[in-house]
XYZ file of N, CA and C in Angstrom:
759
model
N 12.512 32.355 -58.209
C 13.374 32.829 -59.300
C 13.022 32.066 -60.588
N 12.703 32.817 -61.709
C 12.327 32.145 -62.947
C 13.551 31.594 -63.663
N 13.294 30.800 -64.699
C 14.364 30.114 -65.422
C 15.299 31.096 -66.115
N 14.782 32.223 -66.570
C 15.612 33.205 -67.260
C 16.669 33.763 -66.321
N 16.272 34.063 -65.083
C 17.227 34.595 -64.103
C 18.259 33.543 -63.720
N 17.812 32.293 -63.554
C 18.750 31.218 -63.225
C 19.783 31.064 -64.333
N 19.303 31.098 -65.596
C 20.211 30.964 -66.741
C 21.203 32.126 -66.778
N 20.723 33.333 -66.499
C 21.603 34.510 -66.481
C 22.659 34.384 -65.389
N 22.252 33.880 -64.204
C 23.190 33.701 -63.096
C 24.270 32.683 -63.446
N 23.855 31.580 -64.092
C 24.820 30.560 -64.500
C 25.826 31.132 -65.480
N 25.339 31.931 -66.451
C 26.244 32.556 -67.424
C 27.220 33.497 -66.746
N 26.742 34.234 -65.729
C 27.597 35.154 -65.004
C 28.706 34.404 -64.267
N 28.343 33.290 -63.615
C 29.337 32.492 -62.893
C 30.398 31.968 -63.851
N 29.960 31.428 -64.988
C 30.928 30.902 -65.954
C 31.815 32.013 -66.517
N 31.259 33.197 -66.684
C 32.045 34.336 -67.184
C 33.131 34.720 -66.197
N 32.774 34.737 -64.897
C 33.756 35.080 -63.875
C 34.848 34.030 -63.794
N 34.469 32.745 -63.894
C 35.459 31.669 -63.866
C 36.410 31.784 -65.041
N 35.855 32.034 -66.237
C 36.703 32.170 -67.421
C 37.595 33.390 -67.329
N 37.067 34.498 -66.755
C 37.872 35.700 -66.586
C 39.035 35.438 -65.658
N 38.781 34.742 -64.532
C 39.859 34.422 -63.598
C 40.903 33.533 -64.265
N 40.427 32.527 -65.023
C 41.357 31.625 -65.701
C 42.215 32.383 -66.702
N 41.591 33.327 -67.442
C 42.350 34.112 -68.418
C 43.385 34.983 -67.730
N 42.986 35.629 -66.615
C 43.923 36.498 -65.900
C 45.079 35.690 -65.337
N 44.747 34.512 -64.791
C 45.810 33.663 -64.257
C 46.739 33.225 -65.375
N 46.152 32.885 -66.546
C 46.969 32.467 -67.680
C 47.895 33.566 -68.159
N 47.384 34.789 -68.230
C 48.203 35.914 -68.664
C 49.311 36.202 -67.650
N 48.949 36.197 -66.369
C 49.957 36.434 -65.335
C 51.012 35.333 -65.337
N 50.566 34.099 -65.539
C 51.483 32.953 -65.555
C 52.500 33.106 -66.685
N 52.004 33.439 -67.872
C 52.892 33.630 -69.015
C 53.843 34.796 -68.780
N 53.302 35.881 -68.238
C 54.117 37.068 -67.961
C 55.207 36.761 -66.941
N 54.833 36.017 -65.879
C 55.811 35.664 -64.841
C 56.893 34.754 -65.402
N 56.506 33.752 -66.192
C 57.482 32.831 -66.768
C 58.421 33.545 -67.742
N 57.870 34.492 -68.504
C 58.712 35.264 -69.428
C 59.728 36.107 -68.657
N 59.269 36.723 -67.563
C 60.173 37.536 -66.742
C 61.273 36.670 -66.143
N 60.908 35.477 -65.686
C 61.906 34.564 -65.105
C 62.947 34.160 -66.149
N 62.476 33.832 -67.350
C 63.399 33.387 -68.400
C 64.364 34.494 -68.815
N 63.958 35.740 -68.586
C 64.831 36.876 -68.920
C 65.679 37.325 -67.729
N 65.608 36.574 -66.628
C 66.412 36.903 -65.460
C 65.818 37.985 -64.586
N 64.568 38.366 -64.838
C 63.899 39.402 -64.032
C 63.136 38.700 -62.896
N 63.887 38.226 -61.929
C 63.318 37.355 -60.896
C 62.362 38.085 -59.960
N 62.661 39.340 -59.633
C 61.760 40.098 -58.760
C 60.410 40.317 -59.434
N 60.445 40.644 -60.716
C 59.193 40.832 -61.467
C 58.414 39.533 -61.533
N 59.118 38.435 -61.797
C 58.465 37.127 -61.852
C 57.819 36.792 -60.512
N 58.535 37.065 -59.427
C 57.995 36.773 -58.100
C 56.735 37.578 -57.813
N 56.729 38.838 -58.206
C 55.540 39.666 -57.982
C 54.323 39.074 -58.679
N 54.522 38.584 -59.906
C 53.404 37.998 -60.644
C 53.007 36.646 -60.059
N 53.991 35.844 -59.683
C 53.676 34.555 -59.054
C 52.902 34.765 -57.748
N 53.329 35.748 -56.965
C 52.660 36.011 -55.689
C 51.245 36.529 -55.905
N 51.032 37.257 -56.995
C 49.686 37.728 -57.316
C 48.780 36.539 -57.645
N 49.332 35.578 -58.375
C 48.571 34.361 -58.685
C 48.231 33.607 -57.399
N 49.233 33.480 -56.518
C 49.015 32.793 -55.242
C 47.984 33.526 -54.398
N 48.050 34.848 -54.390
C 47.123 35.650 -53.591
C 45.682 35.472 -54.055
N 45.511 35.166 -55.328
C 44.168 34.937 -55.867
C 43.619 33.556 -55.530
N 44.404 32.779 -54.749
C 43.919 31.492 -54.276
C 44.352 30.301 -55.099
N 45.210 30.528 -56.099
C 45.645 29.414 -56.949
C 46.801 28.680 -56.287
N 46.720 27.350 -56.283
C 47.773 26.517 -55.709
C 48.120 25.407 -56.697
N 49.399 25.170 -56.886
C 49.821 24.043 -57.722
C 51.290 23.753 -57.455
N 51.679 22.531 -57.753
C 53.083 22.143 -57.620
C 53.971 23.040 -58.481
N 53.546 23.263 -59.724
C 54.369 24.039 -60.655
C 54.534 25.479 -60.182
N 53.470 26.080 -59.668
C 53.562 27.455 -59.179
C 54.563 27.552 -58.036
N 54.423 26.683 -57.042
C 55.307 26.736 -55.883
C 56.754 26.392 -56.264
N 56.910 25.459 -57.203
C 58.258 25.103 -57.665
C 58.915 26.299 -58.342
N 58.179 26.989 -59.212
C 58.723 28.173 -59.886
C 59.043 29.280 -58.893
N 58.188 29.450 -57.882
C 58.446 30.467 -56.861
C 59.691 30.119 -56.066
N 59.855 28.829 -55.752
C 61.069 28.403 -55.057
C 62.312 28.726 -55.863
N 62.262 28.467 -57.168
C 63.397 28.767 -58.033
C 63.691 30.267 -58.067
N 62.617 31.065 -58.158
C 62.803 32.521 -58.222
C 63.388 33.050 -56.914
N 62.888 32.557 -55.781
C 63.450 32.987 -54.495
C 64.912 32.561 -54.382
N 65.227 31.362 -54.881
C 66.618 30.897 -54.840
C 67.515 31.824 -55.665
N 67.026 32.223 -56.822
C 67.819 33.098 -57.693
C 68.063 34.463 -57.055
N 67.136 34.912 -56.198
C 67.321 36.204 -55.519
C 68.137 36.066 -54.243
N 68.542 34.834 -53.903
C 69.387 34.623 -52.734
C 68.647 34.478 -51.426
N 67.313 34.340 -51.474
C 66.522 34.184 -50.251
C 66.283 32.688 -50.012
N 67.207 32.062 -49.252
C 67.143 30.619 -49.056
C 65.940 30.199 -48.215
N 65.556 31.034 -47.245
C 64.404 30.696 -46.410
C 63.140 30.553 -47.235
N 62.877 31.545 -48.082
C 61.693 31.500 -48.935
C 61.799 30.393 -49.983
N 63.000 30.194 -50.516
C 63.186 29.126 -51.508
C 62.831 27.765 -50.898
N 63.353 27.495 -49.704
C 63.065 26.229 -49.023
C 61.573 26.122 -48.708
N 60.978 27.222 -48.261
C 59.548 27.218 -47.941
C 58.719 26.794 -49.148
N 59.020 27.360 -50.322
C 58.194 27.073 -51.490
C 58.521 25.731 -52.127
N 59.743 25.262 -52.000
C 60.021 23.887 -52.428
C 59.251 22.905 -51.546
N 59.191 23.214 -50.248
C 58.424 22.361 -49.324
C 56.930 22.416 -49.656
N 56.431 23.594 -50.002
C 55.025 23.727 -50.393
C 54.732 22.895 -51.642
N 55.670 22.919 -52.590
C 55.499 22.136 -53.815
C 55.448 20.645 -53.501
N 56.361 20.195 -52.654
C 56.416 18.775 -52.303
C 55.236 18.365 -51.430
N 54.659 19.298 -50.736
C 53.465 19.014 -49.936
C 52.297 18.629 -50.849
N 52.249 19.250 -52.026
C 51.199 18.931 -52.987
C 51.545 17.715 -53.831
N 52.842 17.542 -54.102
C 53.275 16.414 -54.930
C 54.613 15.884 -54.430
N 54.585 14.929 -53.503
C 55.833 14.395 -52.949
C 56.719 13.718 -53.990
N 56.144 13.389 -55.148
C 56.922 12.711 -56.190
C 57.669 13.690 -57.091
N 57.592 14.983 -56.792
C 58.247 15.983 -57.634
C 59.759 15.971 -57.459
N 60.451 15.289 -58.340
C 61.908 15.129 -58.205
C 62.647 16.451 -58.361
N 62.158 17.329 -59.240
C 62.839 18.607 -59.445
C 62.837 19.439 -58.164
N 61.677 19.516 -57.531
C 61.585 20.284 -56.283
C 62.416 19.632 -55.193
N 62.417 18.306 -55.140
C 63.186 17.601 -54.122
C 64.685 17.838 -54.310
N 65.155 17.758 -55.546
C 66.576 17.997 -55.813
C 66.975 19.430 -55.488
N 66.140 20.382 -55.898
C 66.457 21.790 -55.623
C 66.385 22.110 -54.142
N 65.475 21.425 -53.428
C 65.392 21.616 -51.984
C 66.698 21.183 -51.319
N 67.234 20.056 -51.742
C 68.494 19.585 -51.171
C 69.629 20.564 -51.452
N 69.638 21.145 -52.649
C 70.667 22.134 -52.998
C 70.522 23.378 -52.131
N 69.266 23.833 -51.949
C 69.030 25.028 -51.130
C 69.434 24.795 -49.685
N 69.188 23.581 -49.177
C 69.533 23.279 -47.785
C 71.042 23.320 -47.553
N 71.811 23.069 -48.605
C 73.271 23.137 -48.465
C 73.739 24.558 -48.177
N 72.896 25.547 -48.489
C 73.246 26.949 -48.266
C 72.878 27.431 -46.855
N 72.202 26.575 -46.071
C 71.782 26.984 -44.727
C 72.846 26.613 -43.698
N 72.755 27.230 -42.527
C 73.762 27.027 -41.479
C 73.507 25.778 -40.641
N 72.229 25.443 -40.415
C 71.904 24.324 -39.538
C 71.974 22.998 -40.289
N 72.753 22.086 -39.775
C 72.825 20.728 -40.316
C 72.282 19.786 -39.235
N 71.008 19.481 -39.324
C 70.315 18.752 -38.264
C 70.158 17.288 -38.659
N 70.552 16.395 -37.758
C 70.403 14.961 -37.999
C 68.927 14.573 -37.964
N 68.623 13.472 -38.625
C 67.255 12.947 -38.645
C 67.217 11.662 -37.826
N 66.277 11.578 -36.897
C 66.142 10.367 -36.090
C 65.770 9.184 -36.977
N 66.379 8.026 -36.750
C 66.040 6.847 -37.558
C 64.578 6.456 -37.381
N 63.984 5.979 -38.463
C 62.573 5.609 -38.464
C 62.450 4.105 -38.687
N 61.359 3.522 -38.167
C 61.100 2.100 -38.369
C 61.073 1.817 -39.863
N 61.818 0.818 -40.312
C 62.049 0.595 -41.734
C 60.760 0.348 -42.512
N 59.797 -0.344 -41.904
C 58.525 -0.602 -42.589
C 57.782 0.708 -42.829
N 57.821 1.600 -41.827
C 57.188 2.907 -41.971
C 57.839 3.697 -43.100
N 59.165 3.605 -43.203
C 59.883 4.289 -44.278
C 59.470 3.746 -45.634
N 59.351 2.427 -45.741
C 58.944 1.799 -47.004
C 57.546 2.257 -47.414
N 56.642 2.296 -46.452
C 55.259 2.698 -46.756
C 55.227 4.153 -47.235
N 55.976 5.025 -46.561
C 56.013 6.431 -46.974
C 56.634 6.581 -48.362
N 57.674 5.797 -48.635
C 58.320 5.875 -49.951
C 57.352 5.463 -51.052
N 56.570 4.413 -50.792
C 55.573 3.980 -51.781
C 54.486 5.036 -51.925
N 54.014 5.564 -50.802
C 52.969 6.598 -50.837
C 53.413 7.819 -51.624
N 54.683 8.188 -51.477
C 55.181 9.397 -52.114
C 55.560 9.211 -53.581
N 55.270 8.037 -54.129
C 55.534 7.820 -55.553
C 54.608 8.650 -56.434
N 53.446 9.040 -55.880
C 52.475 9.835 -56.631
C 51.857 10.891 -55.729
N 51.189 11.836 -56.353
C 50.436 12.844 -55.611
C 49.110 12.247 -55.151
N 48.362 12.996 -54.358
C 47.049 12.509 -53.907
C 46.117 12.310 -55.098
N 46.183 13.208 -56.085
C 45.365 13.041 -57.285
C 45.765 11.786 -58.049
N 47.079 11.545 -58.131
C 47.559 10.354 -58.812
C 47.033 9.083 -58.180
N 47.085 9.018 -56.847
C 46.550 7.848 -56.148
C 45.035 7.764 -56.299
N 44.375 8.918 -56.360
C 42.921 8.917 -56.563
C 42.547 8.316 -57.911
N 43.263 8.734 -58.960
C 42.999 8.171 -60.292
C 43.317 6.674 -60.319
N 44.397 6.304 -59.642
C 44.761 4.884 -59.568
C 43.668 4.083 -58.875
N 43.107 4.636 -57.802
C 42.033 3.949 -57.079
C 40.809 3.755 -57.967
N 40.458 4.780 -58.741
C 39.309 4.657 -59.656
C 39.565 3.557 -60.685
N 40.787 3.532 -61.240
C 41.129 2.502 -62.207
C 41.079 1.106 -61.611
N 41.597 0.974 -60.389
C 41.584 -0.339 -59.727
C 40.162 -0.796 -59.407
N 39.317 0.157 -59.028
C 37.925 -0.200 -58.740
C 37.236 -0.708 -60.003
N 37.540 -0.087 -61.149
C 36.979 -0.551 -62.417
C 37.468 -1.966 -62.730
N 38.757 -2.213 -62.455
C 39.312 -3.550 -62.674
C 38.610 -4.575 -61.789
N 38.364 -4.218 -60.532
C 37.657 -5.124 -59.610
C 36.272 -5.465 -60.167
N 35.558 -4.465 -60.642
C 34.211 -4.699 -61.180
C 34.252 -5.630 -62.387
N 35.234 -5.401 -63.270
C 35.356 -6.250 -64.458
C 35.671 -7.693 -64.066
N 36.585 -7.856 -63.111
C 36.952 -9.199 -62.663
C 35.784 -9.916 -61.983
N 34.961 -9.165 -61.262
C 33.786 -9.774 -60.633
C 32.770 -10.209 -61.676
N 32.663 -9.451 -62.762
C 31.783 -9.863 -63.854
C 32.312 -11.133 -64.511
N 33.631 -11.190 -64.688
C 34.236 -12.392 -65.246
C 34.011 -13.594 -64.327
N 34.106 -13.331 -63.016
C 33.860 -14.405 -62.043
C 32.438 -14.948 -62.174
N 31.501 -14.042 -62.404
C 30.097 -14.450 -62.485
C 29.784 -15.198 -63.786
N 30.423 -14.748 -64.882
C 30.032 -15.288 -66.187
C 31.094 -16.166 -66.849
N 32.215 -16.418 -66.148
C 33.256 -17.268 -66.737
C 32.696 -18.669 -67.003
N 33.023 -19.240 -68.145
C 32.431 -20.548 -68.505
C 33.039 -21.734 -67.764
N 34.230 -21.536 -67.169
C 34.894 -22.657 -66.489
C 35.113 -22.338 -65.011
N 35.258 -23.400 -64.225
C 35.528 -23.232 -62.788
C 36.879 -22.571 -62.567
N 37.887 -22.999 -63.348
C 39.221 -22.408 -63.211
C 39.216 -20.918 -63.511
N 38.449 -20.512 -64.520
C 38.351 -19.097 -64.868
C 37.707 -18.287 -63.766
N 36.665 -18.866 -63.130
C 35.997 -18.160 -62.031
C 36.927 -18.026 -60.830
N 37.683 -19.082 -60.539
C 38.619 -19.011 -59.415
C 39.694 -17.956 -59.657
N 40.249 -17.953 -60.865
C 41.295 -16.974 -61.180
C 40.752 -15.553 -61.112
N 39.550 -15.358 -61.647
C 38.938 -14.022 -61.615
C 38.712 -13.556 -60.187
N 38.272 -14.467 -59.332
C 38.009 -14.103 -57.937
C 39.302 -13.728 -57.214
N 40.359 -14.513 -57.411
C 41.645 -14.222 -56.762
C 42.183 -12.877 -57.230
N 42.136 -12.650 -58.536
C 42.635 -11.381 -59.071
C 41.789 -10.203 -58.577
N 40.487 -10.408 -58.447
C 39.603 -9.348 -57.932
C 39.975 -9.000 -56.492
N 40.286 -10.023 -55.685
C 40.690 -9.783 -54.294
C 42.000 -9.002 -54.234
N 42.956 -9.375 -55.090
C 44.242 -8.674 -55.119
C 44.044 -7.221 -55.560
N 43.253 -7.019 -56.610
C 42.995 -5.660 -57.104
C 42.280 -4.826 -56.052
N 41.353 -5.472 -55.316
C 40.636 -4.741 -54.270
C 41.578 -4.326 -53.141
N 42.545 -5.191 -52.825
C 43.528 -4.858 -51.792
C 44.355 -3.646 -52.213
N 44.802 -3.647 -53.471
C 45.557 -2.497 -53.974
C 44.678 -1.241 -54.025
N 43.391 -1.434 -54.325
C 42.448 -0.313 -54.324
C 42.373 0.331 -52.940
N 42.308 -0.501 -51.894
C 42.261 0.020 -50.524
C 43.512 0.835 -50.209
N 44.693 0.304 -50.582
C 45.930 1.034 -50.340
C 45.949 2.361 -51.094
N 45.484 2.348 -52.338
C 45.465 3.578 -53.132
C 44.576 4.640 -52.493
N 43.414 4.202 -51.990
C 42.494 5.138 -51.324
C 43.142 5.702 -50.056
N 43.763 4.837 -49.270
C 44.410 5.291 -48.038
C 45.543 6.273 -48.334
N 46.346 5.974 -49.359
C 47.443 6.870 -49.725
C 46.906 8.217 -50.205
N 45.824 8.181 -50.992
C 45.238 9.420 -51.502
C 44.742 10.303 -50.365
N 44.031 9.689 -49.408
C 43.510 10.462 -48.276
C 44.640 10.942 -47.366
N 45.664 10.110 -47.196
C 46.800 10.493 -46.361
C 47.517 11.716 -46.935
N 47.765 11.698 -48.241
C 48.446 12.840 -48.875
C 47.547 14.066 -48.906
N 46.254 13.849 -49.051
C 45.316 14.977 -49.039
C 45.322 15.660 -47.678
N 45.299 14.842 -46.625
C 45.338 15.401 -45.269
C 46.659 16.124 -45.026
N 47.751 15.560 -45.535
C 49.063 16.191 -45.383
C 49.106 17.535 -46.091
N 48.484 17.605 -47.282
C 48.478 18.851 -48.052
C 47.706 19.952 -47.331
N 46.702 19.562 -46.540
C 45.884 20.547 -45.836
C 46.418 20.873 -44.435
N 47.372 20.097 -43.965
C 47.869 20.293 -42.602
C 48.712 21.559 -42.505
N 48.793 22.076 -41.301
C 49.600 23.278 -41.045
C 50.508 23.037 -39.837
N 51.089 21.854 -39.787
C 51.899 21.501 -38.622
C 53.401 21.510 -38.906
N 53.793 22.031 -40.069
C 55.217 22.189 -40.364
C 55.485 23.613 -40.827
N 56.665 24.107 -40.521
C 57.002 25.482 -40.853
C 58.497 25.604 -41.120
N 58.881 26.754 -41.651
C 60.290 27.035 -41.940
C 60.677 28.333 -41.234
N 61.846 28.341 -40.620
C 62.350 29.540 -39.947
C 62.658 30.604 -41.005
N 62.149 31.830 -40.784
C 62.265 32.886 -41.780
C 63.191 34.020 -41.364
N 63.748 33.952 -40.165
C 64.628 35.018 -39.683
C 66.060 34.489 -39.636
N 67.047 35.374 -39.708
C 68.441 34.908 -39.697
C 68.782 34.051 -38.485
N 68.302 34.460 -37.301
C 68.583 33.715 -36.071
C 67.338 33.701 -35.198
N 66.979 32.525 -34.686
C 65.834 32.400 -33.785
C 66.252 31.584 -32.569
N 66.074 32.167 -31.380
C 66.406 31.476 -30.136
C 65.241 30.595 -29.696
N 65.507 29.307 -29.552
C 64.481 28.373 -29.082
C 64.542 28.336 -27.562
N 63.409 28.656 -26.927
C 63.337 28.834 -25.478
C 62.800 27.591 -24.773
N 63.027 27.557 -23.472
C 62.527 26.457 -22.646
C 61.076 26.667 -22.230
N 60.572 27.883 -22.382
C 59.203 28.225 -21.998
C 58.659 29.244 -22.994
N 57.321 29.358 -23.101
C 56.728 30.277 -24.076
C 56.758 31.742 -23.628
N 57.941 32.240 -23.360
C 58.114 33.650 -23.008
C 59.570 34.039 -23.253
N 59.808 35.322 -23.296
C 61.148 35.820 -23.625
C 62.150 35.613 -22.497
N 61.666 35.295 -21.288
C 62.581 35.104 -20.154
C 63.039 33.650 -20.006
N 62.506 32.756 -20.822
C 62.908 31.351 -20.742
C 64.359 31.162 -21.149
N 64.940 30.072 -20.701
C 66.332 29.777 -21.054
C 66.457 29.457 -22.542
N 67.584 29.869 -23.122
C 67.864 29.514 -24.512
C 68.333 28.063 -24.581
N 67.577 27.233 -25.297
C 67.938 25.822 -25.425
C 68.899 25.594 -26.595
N 68.562 26.179 -27.726
C 69.435 26.107 -28.890
C 69.002 27.172 -29.886
N 69.755 27.313 -30.943
C 69.503 28.355 -31.934
C 69.189 27.711 -33.277
N 68.208 28.268 -33.978
C 67.902 27.859 -35.342
C 68.131 29.042 -36.279
N 68.558 28.721 -37.483
C 68.817 29.756 -38.476
C 67.818 29.661 -39.630
N 67.827 30.665 -40.456
C 66.903 30.757 -41.584
C 66.975 29.501 -42.460
N 65.800 28.987 -42.801
C 65.723 27.828 -43.671
C 65.502 26.511 -42.956
N 65.644 26.486 -41.626
C 65.447 25.242 -40.878
C 63.957 24.895 -40.813
N 63.654 23.615 -40.995
C 62.276 23.142 -40.942
C 61.947 22.662 -39.538
N 60.758 23.015 -39.060
C 60.316 22.605 -37.727
C 58.910 22.040 -37.813
N 58.589 21.205 -36.844
C 57.224 20.712 -36.693
C 56.565 21.440 -35.536
N 55.374 21.976 -35.776
C 54.645 22.715 -34.744
C 53.813 21.731 -33.924
N 54.110 21.644 -32.630
C 53.414 20.707 -31.750
C 52.213 21.342 -31.066
N 52.361 22.588 -30.669
C 51.254 23.315 -30.038
C 51.555 24.806 -30.078
N 50.542 25.592 -29.764
C 50.700 27.048 -29.778
C 50.131 27.641 -28.509
N 50.847 28.613 -27.968
C 50.401 29.339 -26.780
C 50.611 30.828 -27.025
N 49.537 31.502 -27.376
C 49.661 32.918 -27.700
C 50.516 33.109 -28.941
N 51.547 33.922 -28.817
C 52.435 34.203 -29.951
C 53.630 33.254 -29.995
N 53.592 32.209 -29.159
C 54.691 31.249 -29.107
C 54.241 29.884 -29.624
N 55.172 29.166 -30.253
C 54.898 27.824 -30.765
C 55.904 26.841 -30.170
N 55.391 25.710 -29.697
C 56.303 24.640 -29.273
C 56.630 23.809 -30.493
N 57.915 23.696 -30.771
C 58.342 23.045 -32.008
C 59.264 21.862 -31.717
N 59.389 21.014 -32.712
C 60.343 19.911 -32.649
C 61.096 19.866 -33.970
N 62.399 19.632 -33.905
C 63.188 19.493 -35.121
C 63.499 18.028 -35.363
N 64.082 17.726 -36.500
C 64.194 16.333 -36.949
C 65.074 15.462 -36.062
N 65.918 16.063 -35.223
C 66.744 15.243 -34.323
C 66.070 14.995 -32.981
N 64.817 15.463 -32.828
C 64.037 15.200 -31.621
C 64.048 16.311 -30.595
N 64.899 17.329 -30.741
C 64.919 18.424 -29.773
C 63.652 19.272 -29.887
N 63.181 19.749 -28.732
C 61.977 20.558 -28.683
C 62.233 21.856 -27.928
N 61.340 22.806 -28.149
C 61.431 24.076 -27.444
C 60.389 25.040 -27.981
N 60.461 26.274 -27.510
C 59.482 27.295 -27.886
C 60.170 28.401 -28.684
N 59.521 28.834 -29.757
C 59.999 30.018 -30.471
C 58.808 30.879 -30.871
N 59.083 32.119 -31.191
C 58.002 33.053 -31.506
C 57.399 32.744 -32.876
N 56.089 32.892 -32.941
C 55.362 32.588 -34.176
C 55.849 33.442 -35.348
N 56.255 34.665 -35.051
C 56.692 35.574 -36.113
C 57.999 35.137 -36.769
N 58.724 34.230 -36.133
C 60.005 33.773 -36.676
C 59.857 32.686 -37.732
N 58.647 32.149 -37.873
C 58.449 31.025 -38.785
C 57.296 31.319 -39.748
N 57.248 30.550 -40.807
C 56.124 30.623 -41.758
C 55.667 29.204 -42.056
N 54.365 28.983 -41.938
C 53.800 27.646 -42.123
C 53.926 27.215 -43.577
N 54.300 25.973 -43.777
C 54.415 25.413 -45.127
C 53.028 25.176 -45.695
């Protein structure tokens, strides 16, 4: 392939990218305008079109959660608030609205106590998104490099010692930032949590319709998917109870 064809191909790719960005921008503006005018169904149609085109963002999912809430669909509202928080656990608006939406659901499920150190680590991790921790890691790595240069060229022994200690501390924080970034990235890509989408779902003792009913879940309840067998999923809820329900009753976050 000659250089002229390569150049033409590159221009074509950039044109398609710009066209997609323009269409997404127009749809985004149109959806937001519809929402501000109280036309929630119209806004949802445009938001869903953006999502269908492969676009994902905290703001998109947060707006969709709000629109679903305004239409009275608590299951979908909770699903999209959870999707937003999956991308950015530090999103206070989505977290607050999620709590409000959960008050409208029937199931009030207790949460098993967690080891306090684990809770502290998760709270620190959730202070930023994966991108936020990634940028922090890059900044800390730059600080480490600068401190190592100071260690090498500092004119005094005390200056070299201080630079070395600070470099070690910065490197430790760099490691934590990298781990948090990868942890949140993996969480964002995982498909092991879901929300019940039907008014009533019977949780069975076995992956078939003849199994005993263990308990009932209602629309909006969050479950963790442990395994799948055909059209059935073994799930666990936050109080530790487990059972099987049909895949069609839930939607993955």
